[in-house]
Tab-separated table of C-alpha atoms and ligand atoms in Angstrom:
chain	number	residue	atom	x	y	z
A	1	MET	CA	-78.501	-114.269	22.829
A	2	LEU	CA	-77.349	-111.195	23.981
A	3	GLU	CA	-76.265	-110.644	27.646
A	4	ILE	CA	-76.244	-108.098	29.912
A	5	GLU	CA	-74.524	-108.222	33.474
A	6	GLU	CA	-74.189	-105.549	36.164
A	7	LEU	CA	-72.943	-103.328	33.188
A	8	SER	CA	-72.160	-99.999	34.722
A	9	ALA	CA	-71.699	-97.368	32.624
A	10	GLY	CA	-72.036	-93.468	31.656
A	11	TYR	CA	-70.023	-89.502	31.121
A	12	ASP	CA	-67.538	-88.476	32.977
A	13	ARG	CA	-67.953	-88.177	36.335
A	14	LEU	CA	-71.665	-89.681	35.523
A	15	GLU	CA	-71.838	-93.171	36.420
A	16	VAL	CA	-75.117	-93.943	34.747
A	17	LEU	CA	-76.136	-98.060	34.662
A	18	ARG	CA	-74.628	-99.194	37.827
A	19	GLY	CA	-75.415	-102.921	37.434
A	20	VAL	CA	-77.894	-103.346	34.727
A	21	ASN	CA	-78.703	-107.604	33.817
A	22	ILE	CA	-80.982	-107.994	31.178
A	23	THR	CA	-80.817	-111.036	28.784
A	24	VAL	CA	-82.626	-111.680	25.300
A	25	ALA	CA	-83.239	-114.942	24.018
A	26	ASP	CA	-83.084	-115.790	20.482
A	27	GLY	CA	-85.779	-114.953	18.871
A	28	GLY	CA	-87.044	-112.970	21.768
A	29	SER	CA	-88.832	-109.380	22.226
A	30	VAL	CA	-87.439	-107.140	25.341
A	31	VAL	CA	-88.437	-104.349	25.675
A	32	VAL	CA	-87.248	-101.948	27.906
A	33	MET	CA	-89.346	-99.254	29.718
A	34	GLY	CA	-88.346	-96.407	32.506
A	35	ALA	CA	-88.862	-92.416	32.552
A	36	ASN	CA	-86.743	-89.548	31.306
A	37	GLY	CA	-83.261	-89.980	32.271
A	38	ALA	CA	-83.687	-93.317	33.978
A	39	GLY	CA	-80.755	-94.369	30.872
A	40	LYS	CA	-82.292	-95.416	28.296
A	41	SER	CA	-80.923	-94.058	25.488
A	42	THR	CA	-77.105	-95.122	27.128
A	43	LEU	CA	-77.895	-98.525	27.198
A	44	CYS	CA	-78.842	-99.146	23.726
A	45	ARG	CA	-75.685	-97.421	23.832
A	46	ALA	CA	-73.562	-99.360	25.540
A	47	ILE	CA	-74.653	-102.419	23.773
A	48	SER	CA	-73.488	-100.507	20.010
A	49	GLY	CA	-70.734	-99.669	21.552
A	50	LEU	CA	-70.350	-95.872	21.047
A	51	ILE	CA	-69.923	-95.589	25.107
A	52	GLU	CA	-67.475	-97.256	26.961
A	53	CYS	CA	-68.456	-100.364	29.673
A	54	ARG	CA	-66.698	-99.403	32.938
A	55	ARG	CA	-68.057	-102.631	34.619
A	56	GLY	CA	-69.148	-105.502	33.625
A	57	ALA	CA	-70.285	-107.714	31.039
A	58	ILE	CA	-72.195	-107.986	27.705
A	59	ARG	CA	-71.911	-111.429	26.746
A	60	PHE	CA	-74.225	-111.749	22.100
A	61	ASP	CA	-73.788	-114.928	21.063
A	62	GLY	CA	-71.713	-116.181	23.733
A	63	ALA	CA	-68.954	-114.331	22.894
A	64	ASP	CA	-67.504	-111.283	24.997
A	65	ILE	CA	-67.920	-107.872	23.305
A	66	SER	CA	-67.807	-105.627	26.172
A	67	ARG	CA	-64.520	-104.043	24.526
A	68	VAL	CA	-65.013	-104.879	20.782
A	69	GLY	CA	-66.075	-101.885	18.629
A	70	THR	CA	-69.273	-100.530	16.851
A	71	SER	CA	-68.306	-101.987	13.098
A	72	GLU	CA	-67.715	-105.313	14.602
A	73	ARG	CA	-70.672	-105.471	16.589
A	74	VAL	CA	-72.117	-104.426	13.985
A	75	ARG	CA	-70.782	-107.588	11.855
A	76	ARG	CA	-71.629	-110.005	14.474
A	77	GLY	CA	-75.453	-109.295	14.205
A	78	ILE	CA	-76.507	-105.909	16.106
A	79	VAL	CA	-78.069	-102.788	14.743
A	80	GLN	CA	-79.649	-100.063	16.441
A	81	VAL	CA	-82.352	-98.333	15.091
A	82	PRO	CA	-81.493	-94.692	15.761
A	83	GLU	CA	-82.461	-92.767	17.835
A	84	GLY	CA	-84.945	-89.736	15.863
A	85	ARG	CA	-84.769	-91.641	12.874
A	86	GLN	CA	-81.913	-90.278	11.077
A	87	VAL	CA	-82.503	-90.530	7.492
A	88	PHE	CA	-80.892	-88.568	4.859
A	89	PRO	CA	-83.519	-85.976	3.272
A	90	GLN	CA	-81.679	-85.268	0.708
A	91	MET	CA	-81.047	-88.528	-0.654
A	92	THR	CA	-82.965	-91.111	-2.300
A	93	VAL	CA	-85.870	-94.188	0.195
A	94	LYS	CA	-83.491	-96.023	-2.322
A	95	GLU	CA	-80.073	-94.700	-1.455
A	96	ASN	CA	-80.431	-94.683	2.769
A	97	LEU	CA	-81.835	-98.494	2.780
A	98	ARG	CA	-77.961	-98.877	-0.080
A	99	LEU	CA	-76.675	-97.524	2.585
A	100	GLY	CA	-77.537	-99.736	5.236
A	101	GLY	CA	-76.474	-102.780	3.202
A	102	TRP	CA	-72.779	-101.296	3.757
A	103	ILE	CA	-71.649	-103.771	5.272
A	104	HIS	CA	-72.466	-106.578	2.046
A	105	GLY	CA	-71.035	-105.504	-0.237
A	106	LYS	CA	-72.699	-107.251	-3.545
A	107	ALA	CA	-75.212	-108.526	-1.114
A	108	LYS	CA	-77.233	-105.828	-1.419
A	109	GLU	CA	-79.214	-105.980	-4.198
A	110	ALA	CA	-80.515	-109.462	-2.548
A	111	ALA	CA	-81.459	-107.481	0.588
A	112	LEU	CA	-82.680	-104.578	-0.786
A	113	ARG	CA	-85.433	-106.832	-2.496
A	114	GLU	CA	-85.658	-108.656	0.584
A	115	ILE	CA	-87.102	-105.355	2.551
A	116	TYR	CA	-88.790	-103.767	-0.375
A	117	ASP	CA	-90.716	-107.755	0.599
A	118	LEU	CA	-90.727	-106.669	3.970
A	119	PHE	CA	-92.076	-103.029	3.841
A	120	PRO	CA	-94.228	-102.792	0.296
A	121	ARG	CA	-94.662	-98.918	1.374
A	122	LEU	CA	-90.703	-98.177	0.540
A	123	GLU	CA	-90.505	-99.923	-2.910
A	124	GLU	CA	-93.003	-97.043	-3.827
A	125	ARG	CA	-91.537	-94.742	-2.543
A	126	GLN	CA	-87.717	-95.511	-3.663
A	127	GLY	CA	-86.700	-92.672	-5.648
A	128	GLN	CA	-88.510	-90.151	-4.094
A	129	ASN	CA	-86.503	-88.061	-0.920
A	130	ALA	CA	-86.187	-89.382	2.315
A	131	GLY	CA	-87.368	-85.520	3.451
A	132	LEU	CA	-91.047	-85.218	1.744
A	133	LEU	CA	-91.846	-88.783	3.483
A	134	SER	CA	-93.600	-88.204	6.254
A	135	GLY	CA	-92.635	-89.062	9.992
A	136	GLY	CA	-93.943	-92.267	9.941
A	137	GLU	CA	-92.943	-93.655	6.808
A	138	GLN	CA	-89.338	-92.420	8.128
A	139	GLN	CA	-89.363	-94.756	10.646
A	140	LEU	CA	-89.740	-97.763	8.205
A	141	LEU	CA	-87.463	-96.540	6.659
A	142	ALA	CA	-85.372	-96.157	8.940
A	143	LEU	CA	-85.676	-99.546	10.164
A	144	GLY	CA	-85.556	-100.831	7.083
A	145	ARG	CA	-82.262	-99.170	6.523
A	146	ALA	CA	-81.172	-100.933	10.092
A	147	MET	CA	-82.539	-104.492	8.707
A	148	MET	CA	-80.384	-103.819	5.018
A	149	GLY	CA	-77.188	-104.712	7.418
A	150	ARG	CA	-79.534	-108.487	8.303
A	151	PRO	CA	-79.230	-107.703	11.872
A	152	LYS	CA	-79.740	-110.584	14.332
A	153	LEU	CA	-79.917	-108.780	16.960
A	154	LEU	CA	-81.838	-105.517	16.178
A	155	LEU	CA	-81.533	-102.912	19.324
A	156	LEU	CA	-83.997	-99.769	18.840
A	157	ASP	CA	-84.111	-96.562	20.514
A	158	GLU	CA	-87.869	-95.347	21.168
A	159	PRO	CA	-88.582	-95.622	17.533
A	160	THR	CA	-92.099	-93.931	18.085
A	161	GLN	CA	-90.962	-90.345	19.561
A	162	GLY	CA	-92.583	-88.096	17.977
A	163	LEU	CA	-95.257	-90.186	15.664
A	164	SER	CA	-98.835	-90.066	14.638
A	165	PRO	CA	-101.117	-93.187	16.685
A	166	VAL	CA	-101.803	-94.935	14.009
A	167	ALA	CA	-97.855	-94.372	12.874
A	168	ILE	CA	-97.459	-96.330	15.806
A	169	GLU	CA	-99.123	-99.262	14.875
A	170	GLN	CA	-97.599	-99.064	11.760
A	171	VAL	CA	-93.671	-99.611	13.211
A	172	ALA	CA	-96.084	-101.551	15.570
A	173	GLU	CA	-96.869	-104.084	13.291
A	174	ALA	CA	-93.286	-103.336	11.819
A	175	LEU	CA	-91.451	-105.012	14.005
A	176	ILE	CA	-93.654	-107.957	14.755
A	177	SER	CA	-93.181	-108.916	11.036
A	178	ILE	CA	-89.029	-108.387	11.583
A	179	GLY	CA	-89.769	-110.742	14.561
A	180	ARG	CA	-91.751	-113.027	12.559
A	181	ARG	CA	-88.741	-113.676	10.551
A	182	GLY	CA	-86.312	-114.499	13.258
A	183	VAL	CA	-84.988	-111.627	14.521
A	184	SER	CA	-84.266	-110.874	18.275
A	185	ILE	CA	-86.111	-107.355	18.907
A	186	LEU	CA	-84.590	-104.532	21.469
A	187	LEU	CA	-86.443	-102.341	21.971
A	188	VAL	CA	-86.526	-99.105	24.002
A	189	GLU	CA	-89.497	-97.776	24.281
A	190	GLN	CA	-91.936	-95.730	26.833
A	191	ASN	CA	-95.099	-95.622	24.545
A	192	LEU	CA	-97.130	-98.586	25.883
A	193	ALA	CA	-98.586	-99.892	23.618
A	194	LEU	CA	-96.082	-100.322	21.032
A	195	ALA	CA	-94.423	-101.746	24.349
A	196	GLU	CA	-96.927	-104.440	24.745
A	197	ALA	CA	-97.143	-105.294	21.602
A	198	VAL	CA	-93.601	-105.804	20.602
A	199	GLY	CA	-92.352	-107.326	24.283
A	200	ARG	CA	-92.317	-110.945	25.715
A	201	TYR	CA	-90.296	-109.559	28.689
A	202	ALA	CA	-89.618	-106.090	30.106
A	203	TYR	CA	-87.896	-104.321	32.295
A	204	VAL	CA	-88.132	-101.323	33.856
A	205	LEU	CA	-85.134	-99.089	34.087
A	206	GLU	CA	-84.672	-96.358	36.971
A	207	THR	CA	-82.317	-94.253	37.643
A	208	GLY	CA	-80.107	-96.369	35.987
A	209	ARG	CA	-81.374	-100.083	37.264
A	210	CYS	CA	-83.947	-102.626	36.766
A	211	ALA	CA	-86.536	-102.263	39.604
A	212	ALA	CA	-88.378	-104.342	37.198
A	213	GLU	CA	-88.973	-107.273	34.909
A	214	GLY	CA	-91.458	-110.003	34.076
A	215	PRO	CA	-93.558	-111.313	31.417
A	216	ALA	CA	-95.035	-107.907	29.562
A	217	ALA	CA	-98.163	-108.457	29.486
A	218	GLU	CA	-97.962	-108.851	33.499
A	219	LEU	CA	-95.698	-106.647	33.939
A	220	LEU	CA	-97.114	-103.200	31.977
A	221	SER	CA	-100.879	-104.009	32.816
A	222	SER	CA	-99.414	-104.132	36.435
A	223	ASP	CA	-100.329	-100.194	38.746
A	224	VAL	CA	-97.712	-100.684	40.586
A	225	VAL	CA	-95.381	-100.332	37.964
A	226	ALA	CA	-97.687	-97.702	35.806
A	227	ALA	CA	-97.575	-95.206	39.083
A	228	SER	CA	-94.213	-95.865	40.119
A	229	TYR	CA	-91.680	-95.518	37.585
A	230	LEU	CA	-93.703	-95.060	34.091
A	231	GLY	CA	-95.210	-92.143	35.295
A	232	HIS	CA	-98.643	-93.444	33.389
B	301	ATP	P1	-85.171	-89.579	28.221
B	301	ATP	O1	-86.310	-90.387	27.350
B	301	ATP	O2	-85.179	-88.374	29.295
B	301	ATP	O3	-83.682	-90.110	26.609
B	301	ATP	P2	-83.346	-91.739	28.585
B	301	ATP	O4	-83.866	-92.881	29.570
B	301	ATP	O5	-83.032	-92.013	27.505
B	301	ATP	O6	-84.108	-90.629	28.441
B	301	ATP	P3	-80.749	-91.505	28.739
B	301	ATP	O7	-80.597	-90.207	27.926
B	301	ATP	O8	-79.985	-92.600	29.083
B	301	ATP	O9	-81.691	-91.439	29.312
B	301	ATP	O10	-80.006	-90.359	29.746
B	301	ATP	C1	-79.369	-90.277	31.553
B	301	ATP	C2	-78.542	-90.133	32.055
B	301	ATP	O11	-77.466	-89.987	32.035
B	301	ATP	C3	-79.494	-88.369	32.153
B	301	ATP	O12	-78.824	-87.267	33.554
B	301	ATP	C4	-78.654	-86.659	30.967
B	301	ATP	O13	-78.509	-86.214	31.139
B	301	ATP	C5	-77.498	-87.913	31.000
B	301	ATP	N1	-76.633	-87.703	29.475
B	301	ATP	C6	-76.926	-88.680	28.288
B	301	ATP	N2	-76.441	-88.243	27.109
B	301	ATP	C7	-75.795	-87.542	27.617
B	301	ATP	C8	-73.895	-86.947	27.817
B	301	ATP	N3	-74.169	-87.692	26.213
B	301	ATP	N4	-73.650	-86.893	28.173
B	301	ATP	C9	-73.575	-86.439	29.227
B	301	ATP	N5	-74.359	-86.976	30.019
B	301	ATP	C10	-75.452	-87.972	29.623
């Protein structure tokens, strides 16, 4: 579904990603780990189209999308849950969700029903301002808002940042339910518990290159990988 081949990307003169190769199969669930500054957020930005692909290629559903704009990538099914959640605190839960469905016009109400079925907690709180939700609930809202775009591939940039262990478990359950619905997941994450719970295949990014890859259960439990690349 997603094939990233020899991708290089960065900012001005700074080359952050230097020949990255990552594949996400249809319905697959892939986690990318790496220490601070390894280039994880930069990878997300390159996939969603927020920064340009300088060299290499990004293919999605067989088509080269390296030069395709961000909104067209969303239309094709790549939806990102931004780092830091970025819900609108003065808007209600329902209003936040409806924003995520802009792409579907009148089909929004059906999408909203699906989100409430997936996350009943959001239906309970639908009339409340998003700013009143706990950090974990705000992350569920950010997930729900992204799911309103009916993604084929959900891209997540460190969804556990600042969350309690209980909230992290809720995010893990939510992502597992989303995966069961056939949505492919690319999770960029430093939290080992979430990475192990969600990822089936894992990559370790080190200073802009893939330093290791393998089935998540094996790779992430390897002491060598933990000590060398993840700072655990
Ligand atoms: P973290 O876990 O700390 O968020 P990361 O693995 O996501 O780290 P990136 O945010 O992709 O890493 O940053 C990789 C490098 O790119 C860093 O050296 C960072 O300073 C630089 N960088 C990130 N964003 C920008 C930007 N907007 N402009 C210039 N340099 C940037």
